[in-house]
Short mmCIF file of C-alpha atoms in Angstrom, two decimals:
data_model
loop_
_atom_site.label_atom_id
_atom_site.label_comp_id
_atom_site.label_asym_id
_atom_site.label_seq_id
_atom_site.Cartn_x
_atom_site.Cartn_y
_atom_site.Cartn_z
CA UNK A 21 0.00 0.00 0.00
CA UNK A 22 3.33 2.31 -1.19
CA UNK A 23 1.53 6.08 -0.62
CA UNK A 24 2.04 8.45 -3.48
CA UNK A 25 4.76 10.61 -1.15
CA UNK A 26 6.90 7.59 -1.08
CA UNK A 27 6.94 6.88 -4.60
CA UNK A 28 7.63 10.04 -6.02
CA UNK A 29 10.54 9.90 -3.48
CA UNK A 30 11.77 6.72 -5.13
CA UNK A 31 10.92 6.89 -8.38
CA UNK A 32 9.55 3.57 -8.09
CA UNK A 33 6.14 2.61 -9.55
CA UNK A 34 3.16 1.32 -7.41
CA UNK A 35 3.45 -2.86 -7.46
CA UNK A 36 -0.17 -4.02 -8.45
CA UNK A 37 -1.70 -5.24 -5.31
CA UNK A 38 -1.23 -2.35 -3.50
CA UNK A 39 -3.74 0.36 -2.19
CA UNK A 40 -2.38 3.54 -3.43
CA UNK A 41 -4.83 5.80 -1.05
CA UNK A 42 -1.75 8.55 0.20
CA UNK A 43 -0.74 8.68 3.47
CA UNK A 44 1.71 10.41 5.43
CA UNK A 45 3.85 9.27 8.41
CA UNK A 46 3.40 12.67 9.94
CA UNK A 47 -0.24 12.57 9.64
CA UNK A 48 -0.16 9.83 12.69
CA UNK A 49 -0.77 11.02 15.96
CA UNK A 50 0.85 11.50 19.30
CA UNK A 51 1.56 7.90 20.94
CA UNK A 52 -0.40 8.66 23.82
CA UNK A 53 -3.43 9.45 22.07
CA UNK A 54 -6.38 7.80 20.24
CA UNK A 55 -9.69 8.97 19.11
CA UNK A 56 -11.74 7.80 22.16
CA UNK A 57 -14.24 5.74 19.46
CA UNK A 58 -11.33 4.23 17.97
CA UNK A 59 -11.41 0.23 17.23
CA UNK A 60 -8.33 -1.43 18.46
CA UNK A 61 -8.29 -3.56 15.53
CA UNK A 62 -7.55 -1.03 13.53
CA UNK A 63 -3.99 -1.08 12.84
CA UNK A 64 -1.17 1.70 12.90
CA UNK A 65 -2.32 2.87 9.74
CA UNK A 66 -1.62 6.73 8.05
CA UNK A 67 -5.09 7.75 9.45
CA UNK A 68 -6.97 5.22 7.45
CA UNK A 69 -9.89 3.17 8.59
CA UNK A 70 -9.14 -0.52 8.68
CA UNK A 71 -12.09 -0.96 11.70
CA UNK A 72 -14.18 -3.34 8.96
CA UNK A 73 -11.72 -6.05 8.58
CA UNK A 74 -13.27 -9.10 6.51
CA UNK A 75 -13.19 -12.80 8.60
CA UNK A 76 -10.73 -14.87 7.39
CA UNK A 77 -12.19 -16.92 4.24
CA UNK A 78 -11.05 -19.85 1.89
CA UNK A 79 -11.14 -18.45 -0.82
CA UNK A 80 -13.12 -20.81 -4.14
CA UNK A 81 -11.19 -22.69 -6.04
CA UNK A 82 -12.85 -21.75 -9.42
CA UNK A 83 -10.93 -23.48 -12.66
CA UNK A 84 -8.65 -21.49 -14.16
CA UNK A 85 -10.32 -20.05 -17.50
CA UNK A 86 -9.29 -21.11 -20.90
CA UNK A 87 -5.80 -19.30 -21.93
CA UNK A 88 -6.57 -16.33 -24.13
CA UNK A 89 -5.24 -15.81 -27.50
CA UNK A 90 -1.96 -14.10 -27.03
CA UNK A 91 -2.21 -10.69 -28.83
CA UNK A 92 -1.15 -10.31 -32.28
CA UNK A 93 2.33 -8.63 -31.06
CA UNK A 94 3.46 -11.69 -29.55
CA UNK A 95 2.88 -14.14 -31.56
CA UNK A 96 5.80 -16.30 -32.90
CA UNK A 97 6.77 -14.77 -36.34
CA UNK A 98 5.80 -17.00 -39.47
CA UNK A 99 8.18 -19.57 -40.21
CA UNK A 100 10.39 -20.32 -43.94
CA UNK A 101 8.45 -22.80 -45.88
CA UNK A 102 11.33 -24.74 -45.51
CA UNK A 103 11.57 -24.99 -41.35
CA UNK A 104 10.08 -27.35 -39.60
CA UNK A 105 7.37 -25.15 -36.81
CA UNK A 106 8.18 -25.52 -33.42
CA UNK A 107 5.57 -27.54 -31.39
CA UNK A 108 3.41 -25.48 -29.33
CA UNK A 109 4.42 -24.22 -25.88
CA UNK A 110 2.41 -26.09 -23.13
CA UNK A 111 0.75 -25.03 -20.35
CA UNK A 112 3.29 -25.18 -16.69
CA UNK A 113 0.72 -25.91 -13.85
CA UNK A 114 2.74 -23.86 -10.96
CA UNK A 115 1.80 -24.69 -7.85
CA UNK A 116 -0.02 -28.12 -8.85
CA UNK A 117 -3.59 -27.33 -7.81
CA UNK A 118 -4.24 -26.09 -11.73
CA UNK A 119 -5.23 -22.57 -10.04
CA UNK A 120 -1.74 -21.21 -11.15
CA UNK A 121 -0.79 -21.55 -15.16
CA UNK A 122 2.47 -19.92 -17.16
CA UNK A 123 3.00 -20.31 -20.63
CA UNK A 124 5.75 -19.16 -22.44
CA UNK A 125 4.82 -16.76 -25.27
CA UNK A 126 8.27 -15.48 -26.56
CA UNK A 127 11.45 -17.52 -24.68
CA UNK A 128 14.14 -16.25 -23.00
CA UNK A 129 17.77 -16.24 -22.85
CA UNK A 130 17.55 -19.15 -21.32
CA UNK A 131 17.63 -21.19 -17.78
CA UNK A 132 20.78 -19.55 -16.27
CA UNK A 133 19.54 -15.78 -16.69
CA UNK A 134 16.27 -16.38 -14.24
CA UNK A 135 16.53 -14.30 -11.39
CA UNK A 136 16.86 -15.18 -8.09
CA UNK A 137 14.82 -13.89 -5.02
CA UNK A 138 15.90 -11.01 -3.12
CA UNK A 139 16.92 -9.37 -6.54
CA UNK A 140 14.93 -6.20 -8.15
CA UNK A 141 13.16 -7.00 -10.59
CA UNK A 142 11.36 -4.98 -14.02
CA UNK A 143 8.47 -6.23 -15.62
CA UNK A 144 6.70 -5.17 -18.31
CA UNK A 145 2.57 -6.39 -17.31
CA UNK A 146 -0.12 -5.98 -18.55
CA UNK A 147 -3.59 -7.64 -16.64
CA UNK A 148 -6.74 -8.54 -17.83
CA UNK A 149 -10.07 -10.02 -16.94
CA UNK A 150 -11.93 -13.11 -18.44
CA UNK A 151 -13.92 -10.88 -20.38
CA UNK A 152 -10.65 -9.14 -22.06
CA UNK A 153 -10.90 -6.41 -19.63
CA UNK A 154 -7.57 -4.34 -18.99
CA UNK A 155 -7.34 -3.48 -15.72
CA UNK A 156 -3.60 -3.11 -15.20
CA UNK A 157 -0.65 -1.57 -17.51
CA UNK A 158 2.96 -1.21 -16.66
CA UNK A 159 5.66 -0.86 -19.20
CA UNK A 160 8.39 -1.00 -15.79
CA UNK A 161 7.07 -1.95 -12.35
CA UNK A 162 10.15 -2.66 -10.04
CA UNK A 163 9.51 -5.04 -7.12
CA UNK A 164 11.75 -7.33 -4.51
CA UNK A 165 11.43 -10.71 -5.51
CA UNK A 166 10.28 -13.20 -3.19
CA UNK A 167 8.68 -10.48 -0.95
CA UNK A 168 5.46 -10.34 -1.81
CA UNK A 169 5.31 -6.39 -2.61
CA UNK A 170 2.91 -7.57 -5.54
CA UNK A 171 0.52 -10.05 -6.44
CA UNK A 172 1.39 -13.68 -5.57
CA UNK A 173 0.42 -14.80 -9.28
CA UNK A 174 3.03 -12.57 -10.24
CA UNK A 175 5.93 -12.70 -7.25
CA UNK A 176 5.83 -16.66 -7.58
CA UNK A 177 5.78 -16.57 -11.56
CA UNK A 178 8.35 -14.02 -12.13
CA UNK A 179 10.91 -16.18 -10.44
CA UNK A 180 10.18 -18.82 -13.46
CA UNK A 181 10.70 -16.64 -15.92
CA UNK A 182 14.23 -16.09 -18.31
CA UNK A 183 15.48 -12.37 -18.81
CA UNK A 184 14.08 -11.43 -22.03
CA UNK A 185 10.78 -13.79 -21.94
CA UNK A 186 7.41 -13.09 -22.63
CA UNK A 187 4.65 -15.11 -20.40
CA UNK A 188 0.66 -15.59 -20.41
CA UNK A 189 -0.47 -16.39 -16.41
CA UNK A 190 -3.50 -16.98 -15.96
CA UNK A 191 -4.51 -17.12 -11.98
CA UNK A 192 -7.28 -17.78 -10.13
CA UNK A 193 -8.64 -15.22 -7.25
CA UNK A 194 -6.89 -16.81 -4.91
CA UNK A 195 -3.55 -15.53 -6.42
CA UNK A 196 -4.60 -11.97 -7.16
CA UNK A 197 -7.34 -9.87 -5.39
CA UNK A 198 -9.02 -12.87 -3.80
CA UNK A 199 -12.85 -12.39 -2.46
CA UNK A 200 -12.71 -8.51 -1.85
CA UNK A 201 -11.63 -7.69 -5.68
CA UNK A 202 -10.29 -4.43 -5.88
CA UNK A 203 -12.80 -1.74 -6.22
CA UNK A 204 -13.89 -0.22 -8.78
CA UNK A 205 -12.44 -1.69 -11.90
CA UNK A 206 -11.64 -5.64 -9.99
CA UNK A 207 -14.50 -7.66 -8.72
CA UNK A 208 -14.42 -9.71 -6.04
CA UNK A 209 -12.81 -13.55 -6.78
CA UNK A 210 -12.17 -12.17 -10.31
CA UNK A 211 -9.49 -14.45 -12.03
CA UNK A 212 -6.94 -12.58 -13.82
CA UNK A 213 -4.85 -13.11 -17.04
CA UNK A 214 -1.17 -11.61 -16.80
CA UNK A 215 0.76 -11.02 -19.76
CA UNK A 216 4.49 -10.28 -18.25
CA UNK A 217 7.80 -9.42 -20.03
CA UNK A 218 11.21 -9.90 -17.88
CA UNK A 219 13.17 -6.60 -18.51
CA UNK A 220 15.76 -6.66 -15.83
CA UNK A 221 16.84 -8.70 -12.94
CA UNK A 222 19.73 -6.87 -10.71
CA UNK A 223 20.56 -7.23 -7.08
CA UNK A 224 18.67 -5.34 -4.02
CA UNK A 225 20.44 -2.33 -2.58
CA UNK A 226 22.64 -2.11 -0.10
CA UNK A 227 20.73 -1.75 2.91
CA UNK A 228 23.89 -0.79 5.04
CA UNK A 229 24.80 2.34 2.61
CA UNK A 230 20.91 3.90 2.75
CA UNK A 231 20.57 6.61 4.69
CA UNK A 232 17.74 7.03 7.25
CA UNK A 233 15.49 8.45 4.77
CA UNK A 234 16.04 5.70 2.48
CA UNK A 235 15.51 3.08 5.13
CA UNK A 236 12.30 4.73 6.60
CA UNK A 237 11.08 4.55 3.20
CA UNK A 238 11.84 1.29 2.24
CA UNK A 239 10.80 -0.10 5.83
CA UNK A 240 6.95 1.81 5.09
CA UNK A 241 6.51 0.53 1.71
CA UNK A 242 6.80 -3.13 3.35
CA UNK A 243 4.60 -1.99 6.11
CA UNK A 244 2.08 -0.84 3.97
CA UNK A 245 1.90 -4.03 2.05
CA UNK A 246 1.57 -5.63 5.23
CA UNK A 247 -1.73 -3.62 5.60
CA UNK A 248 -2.78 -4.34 2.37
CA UNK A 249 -2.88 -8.46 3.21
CA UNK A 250 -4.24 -7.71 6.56
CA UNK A 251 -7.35 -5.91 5.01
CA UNK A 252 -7.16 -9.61 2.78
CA UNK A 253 -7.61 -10.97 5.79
CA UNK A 254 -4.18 -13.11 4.70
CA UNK A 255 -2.38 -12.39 8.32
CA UNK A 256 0.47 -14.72 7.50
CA UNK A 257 1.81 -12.73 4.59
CA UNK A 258 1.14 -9.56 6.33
CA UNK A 259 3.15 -10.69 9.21
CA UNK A 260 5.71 -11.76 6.51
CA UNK A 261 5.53 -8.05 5.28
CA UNK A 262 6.16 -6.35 8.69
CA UNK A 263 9.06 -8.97 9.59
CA UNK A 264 10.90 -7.56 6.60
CA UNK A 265 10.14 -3.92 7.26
CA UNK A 266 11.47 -4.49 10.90
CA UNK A 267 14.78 -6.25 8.86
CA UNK A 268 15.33 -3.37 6.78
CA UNK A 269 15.06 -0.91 10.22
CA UNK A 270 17.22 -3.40 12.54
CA UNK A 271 19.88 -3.60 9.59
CA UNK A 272 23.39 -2.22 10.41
CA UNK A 273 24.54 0.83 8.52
CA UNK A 274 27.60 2.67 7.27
CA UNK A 275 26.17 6.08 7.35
CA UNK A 276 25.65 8.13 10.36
CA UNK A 277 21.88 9.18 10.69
CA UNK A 278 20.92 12.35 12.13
CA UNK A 279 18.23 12.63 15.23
CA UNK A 280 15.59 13.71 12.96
CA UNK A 281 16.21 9.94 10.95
CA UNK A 282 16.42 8.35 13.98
CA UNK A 283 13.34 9.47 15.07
CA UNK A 284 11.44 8.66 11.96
CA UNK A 285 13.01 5.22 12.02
CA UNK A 286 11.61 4.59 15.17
CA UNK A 287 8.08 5.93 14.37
CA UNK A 288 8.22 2.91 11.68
CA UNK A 289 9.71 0.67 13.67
CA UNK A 290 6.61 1.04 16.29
CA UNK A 291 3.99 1.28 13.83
CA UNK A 292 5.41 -2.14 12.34
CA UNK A 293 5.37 -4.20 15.54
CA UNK A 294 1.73 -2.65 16.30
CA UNK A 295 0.57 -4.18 13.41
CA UNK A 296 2.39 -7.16 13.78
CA UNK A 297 0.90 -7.90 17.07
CA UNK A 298 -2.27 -7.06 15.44
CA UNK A 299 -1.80 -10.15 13.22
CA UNK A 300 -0.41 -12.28 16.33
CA UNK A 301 -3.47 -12.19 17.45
CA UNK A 302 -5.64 -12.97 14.38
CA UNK A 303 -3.81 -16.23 14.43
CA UNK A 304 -3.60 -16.43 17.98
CA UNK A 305 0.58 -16.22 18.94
CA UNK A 306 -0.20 -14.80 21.89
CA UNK A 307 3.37 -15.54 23.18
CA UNK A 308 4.71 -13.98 20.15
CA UNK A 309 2.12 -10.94 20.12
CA UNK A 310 2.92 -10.52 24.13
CA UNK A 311 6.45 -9.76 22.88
CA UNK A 312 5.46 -7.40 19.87
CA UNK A 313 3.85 -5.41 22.75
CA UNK A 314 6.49 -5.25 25.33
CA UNK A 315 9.15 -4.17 22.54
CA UNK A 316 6.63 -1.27 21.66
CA UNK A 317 6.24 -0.10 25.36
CA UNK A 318 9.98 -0.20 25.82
CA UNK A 319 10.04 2.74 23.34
CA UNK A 320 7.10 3.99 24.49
CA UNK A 321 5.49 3.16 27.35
CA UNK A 322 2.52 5.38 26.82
CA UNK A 323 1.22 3.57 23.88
CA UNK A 324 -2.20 3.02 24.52
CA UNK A 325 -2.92 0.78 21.28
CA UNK A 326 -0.01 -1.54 22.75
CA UNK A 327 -1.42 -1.78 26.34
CA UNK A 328 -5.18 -2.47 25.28
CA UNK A 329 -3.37 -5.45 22.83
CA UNK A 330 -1.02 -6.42 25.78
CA UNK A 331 -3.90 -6.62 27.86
CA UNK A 332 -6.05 -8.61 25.65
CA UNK A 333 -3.39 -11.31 25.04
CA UNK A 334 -3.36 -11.81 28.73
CA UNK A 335 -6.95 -11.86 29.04
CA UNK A 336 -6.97 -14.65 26.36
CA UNK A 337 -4.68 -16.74 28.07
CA UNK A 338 -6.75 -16.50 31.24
CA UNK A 339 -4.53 -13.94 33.15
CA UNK A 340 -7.29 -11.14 34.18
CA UNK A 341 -5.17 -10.30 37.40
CA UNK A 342 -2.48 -9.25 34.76
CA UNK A 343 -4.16 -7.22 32.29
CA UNK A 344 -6.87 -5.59 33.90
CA UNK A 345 -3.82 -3.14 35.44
CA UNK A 346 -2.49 -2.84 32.23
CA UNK A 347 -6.10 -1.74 31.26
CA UNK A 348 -6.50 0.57 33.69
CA UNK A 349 -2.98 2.14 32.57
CA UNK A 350 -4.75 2.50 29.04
CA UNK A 351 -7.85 3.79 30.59
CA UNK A 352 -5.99 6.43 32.10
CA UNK A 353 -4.26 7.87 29.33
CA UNK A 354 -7.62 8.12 27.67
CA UNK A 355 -10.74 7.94 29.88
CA UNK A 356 -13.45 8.58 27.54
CA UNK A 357 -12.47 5.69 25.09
CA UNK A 358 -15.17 3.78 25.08
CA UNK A 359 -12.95 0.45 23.79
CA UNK A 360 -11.23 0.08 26.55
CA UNK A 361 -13.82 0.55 29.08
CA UNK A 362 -16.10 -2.24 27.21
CA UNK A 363 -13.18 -4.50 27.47
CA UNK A 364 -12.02 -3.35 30.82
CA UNK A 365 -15.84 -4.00 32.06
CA UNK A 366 -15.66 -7.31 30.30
CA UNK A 367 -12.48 -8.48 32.29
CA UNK A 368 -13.20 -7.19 35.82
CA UNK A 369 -16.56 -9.48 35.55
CA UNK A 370 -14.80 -12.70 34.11
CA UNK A 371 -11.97 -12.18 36.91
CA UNK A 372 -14.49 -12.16 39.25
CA UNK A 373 -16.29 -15.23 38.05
CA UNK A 374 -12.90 -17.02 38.22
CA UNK A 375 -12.71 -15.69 41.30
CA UNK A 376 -15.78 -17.70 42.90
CA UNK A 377 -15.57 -20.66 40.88
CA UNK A 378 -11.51 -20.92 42.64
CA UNK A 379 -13.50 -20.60 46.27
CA UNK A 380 -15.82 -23.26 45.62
CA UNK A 381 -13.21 -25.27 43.50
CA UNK A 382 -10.50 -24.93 47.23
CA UNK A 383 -14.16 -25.82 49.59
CA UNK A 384 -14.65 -28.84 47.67
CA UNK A 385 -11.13 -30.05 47.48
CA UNK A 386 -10.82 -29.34 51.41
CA UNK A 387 -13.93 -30.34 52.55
CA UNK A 388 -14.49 -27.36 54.60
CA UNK A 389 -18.23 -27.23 56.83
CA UNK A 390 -20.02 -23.94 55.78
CA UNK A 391 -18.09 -20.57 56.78
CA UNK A 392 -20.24 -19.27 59.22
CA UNK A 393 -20.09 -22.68 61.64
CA UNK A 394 -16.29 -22.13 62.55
CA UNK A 395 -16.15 -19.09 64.02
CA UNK A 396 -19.50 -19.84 66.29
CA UNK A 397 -17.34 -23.24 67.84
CA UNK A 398 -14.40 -20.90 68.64
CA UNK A 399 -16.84 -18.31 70.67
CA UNK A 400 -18.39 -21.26 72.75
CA UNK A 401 -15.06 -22.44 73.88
CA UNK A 402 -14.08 -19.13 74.75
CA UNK A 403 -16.15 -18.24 77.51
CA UNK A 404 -15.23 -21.68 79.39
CA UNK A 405 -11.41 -21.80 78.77
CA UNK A 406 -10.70 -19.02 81.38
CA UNK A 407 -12.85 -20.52 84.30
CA UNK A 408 -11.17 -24.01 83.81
CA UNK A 409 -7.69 -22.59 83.88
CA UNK A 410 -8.33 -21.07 87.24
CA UNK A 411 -9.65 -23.52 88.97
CA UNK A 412 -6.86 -26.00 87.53
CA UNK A 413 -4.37 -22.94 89.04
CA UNK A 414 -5.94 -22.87 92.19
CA UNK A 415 -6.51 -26.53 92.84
CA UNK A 416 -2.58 -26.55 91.89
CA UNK A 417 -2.31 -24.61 94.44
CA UNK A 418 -4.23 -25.65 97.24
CA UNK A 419 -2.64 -29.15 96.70
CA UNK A 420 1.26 -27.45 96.96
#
């Protein structure tokens, strides 16, 4: 989800995939403050509203649709009379579920010039639906392959391609925008036919020569594609996504940074583990999420979207004594959000049912009498324990 401010800082088109609503790192607010009717789901996004996320779904498994005819432009040029045609390429089932297809429609320079992950890559794509639609054209889009900046149909094909080859994929939904399409010109569990050229393959910068600007960048355009899968509901890649933004900001560097790159580095790096805690949860780590948490209060201890998520991983694992102070920490950086009193609320009644049911649980394994008879024994022995020592004092006495 690469905002427009980053790529006209990097010269580097949007990948398709990606929600290219702008956003602005500065446009976040303080880290002691949230709108007080703000959804703790939402993650640390630029300001935008991801409150509405979609329940995880299996996606259909439609058949992939009949390859189109490849356009007139790249189609094999007519051979001599004399030359004997080449048999037709086949179809290269990917993945082996027949939801992924490549087939080659100009070849490469052959096996040895395929590139290898981690390298930048520059496509030339063009996308279309079953009914010829074109919803996608890029004579250069730049991604990191094997990172998943871009559609999976195209991050997992790309890698199969030669430098210099010409492709028809054809993918099914699952591969591409999945059941939420990509409004307005992408339906939902639209497949999609890819026509891709492989311009250049070259290595990955240096990530221990990029300044702090550079970093921060490149660290928020991984971020943001994190987002994007989390809205897709696919919290595996997005945690993927946010593990290599947090890479790229952890990385050791060359160049001295001043406090104003720091700073921004930081602001990253916090948003990041937010969100990856965010998608801890979904999947429920909540040993790993519990961590996510604690490394964003260490930085800043007044985050109030990493308390109310530190306090709901403890709640899930049954440890209300635990995170209802943690709550009440939240609460009291914001009082009038009305999340964390619901939840609060929620907690103080469920620690008090496990409260009673403990009592009753330690009666029955004791086999105490009822409360009230104990303390009525000890007041009827009381009045006759005094007399009895005396008179076994003075008959002491009396017989010295």
């Amino acid at each position: 989800m690469a905002s427009s401010e980053e790529e006209a800082s990097t010269g580097c088109p949007v990948p398709v995939g990606t929600d290219t609503a702008p956003s602005s790192p500065d446009s976040d607010p303080a880290p002691a403050q949230s709108d007080s009717t703000e959804d703790f789901e939402v993650l640390e996004e630029d300001e935008d509203d991801l409150s509405e996320l979609p329940p995880l779904e299996d996606v259909g498994r439609a058949r992939a649709p009949p390859p189109p005819e490849p356009p007139e432009d790249a189609r094999c040029p007519e051979q001599d009379p004399g030359e004997t045609p080449e048999p037709p390429q086949e179809w290269l089932d990917v993945l082996g579920n027949g939801l992924l297809k490549k087939k080659t429609l100009v070849p490469g320079r052959g096996v040895e010039s395929r590139p290898r992950k981690g390298q930048e890559v520059t496509v030339r794509l063009r996308a279309a639906l079953e009914d010829g639609s074109v919803v996608e054209e890029d004579p250069g889009l730049t991604f990191t392959l094997g990172d998943c900046d871009v559609l999976q149909a195209l991050d997992l094909c790309v890698q199969l391609l030669e430098l210099g080859e010409t492709a028809l994929i054809v993918s099914d939904a699952k591969y591409c925008y999945g059941s939420h399409g990509r409004s307005p010109d992408i339906p939902p569990n639209a497949a999609l036919t890819l026509e891709v050229e492989l311009l250049e393959a070259r290595d990955g910068p240096d990530l221990e020569l990029l300044s702090g600007k550079e970093k921060a960048a490149l660290a928020n355009r991984k971020r943001e594609r994190g987002n994007f899968y989390y809205q897709q509901a696919d919290y595996v890649l997005a945690i993927n996504s946010y593990d290599i933004a947090l890479k790229v900001i952890g990385s050791s560097s060359k160049v001295d940074f001043s406090p104003e790159e720091e700073a921004e580095l930081l602001e990253v790096k916090v948003k990041c583990l937010n969100n990856l805690a965010a998608s801890q949860l979904k999947l429920d780590h909540y040993e790993a999420a519990l961590k996510s948490c604690n490394l964003v209060l260490e930085h800043q201890p007044g985050n109030i979207k990493a308390l109310f998520r530190k306090g709901k991983v403890l709640a899930q694992q049954g440890e209300y004594r635990e995170a209802i102070p943690i709550l009440k920490a939240a609460l009291k950086l914001e009082p009038s959000n009305k999340t964390i009193h619901a939840e609060l609320s929620k907690l103080v009644k469920k620690h008090a049912d496990q409260k009673t049911v403990e009592t009753e649980m330690y009666r029955k394994m004791l086999g105490n009498p009822s409360a009230g008879s104990a303390p009525v024994k000890c007041k009827d022995k009381l009045p006759w324990s005094i007399p009895w020592k005396w008179l076994f004092g003075a008959t002491a006495i009396a017989l010295g």
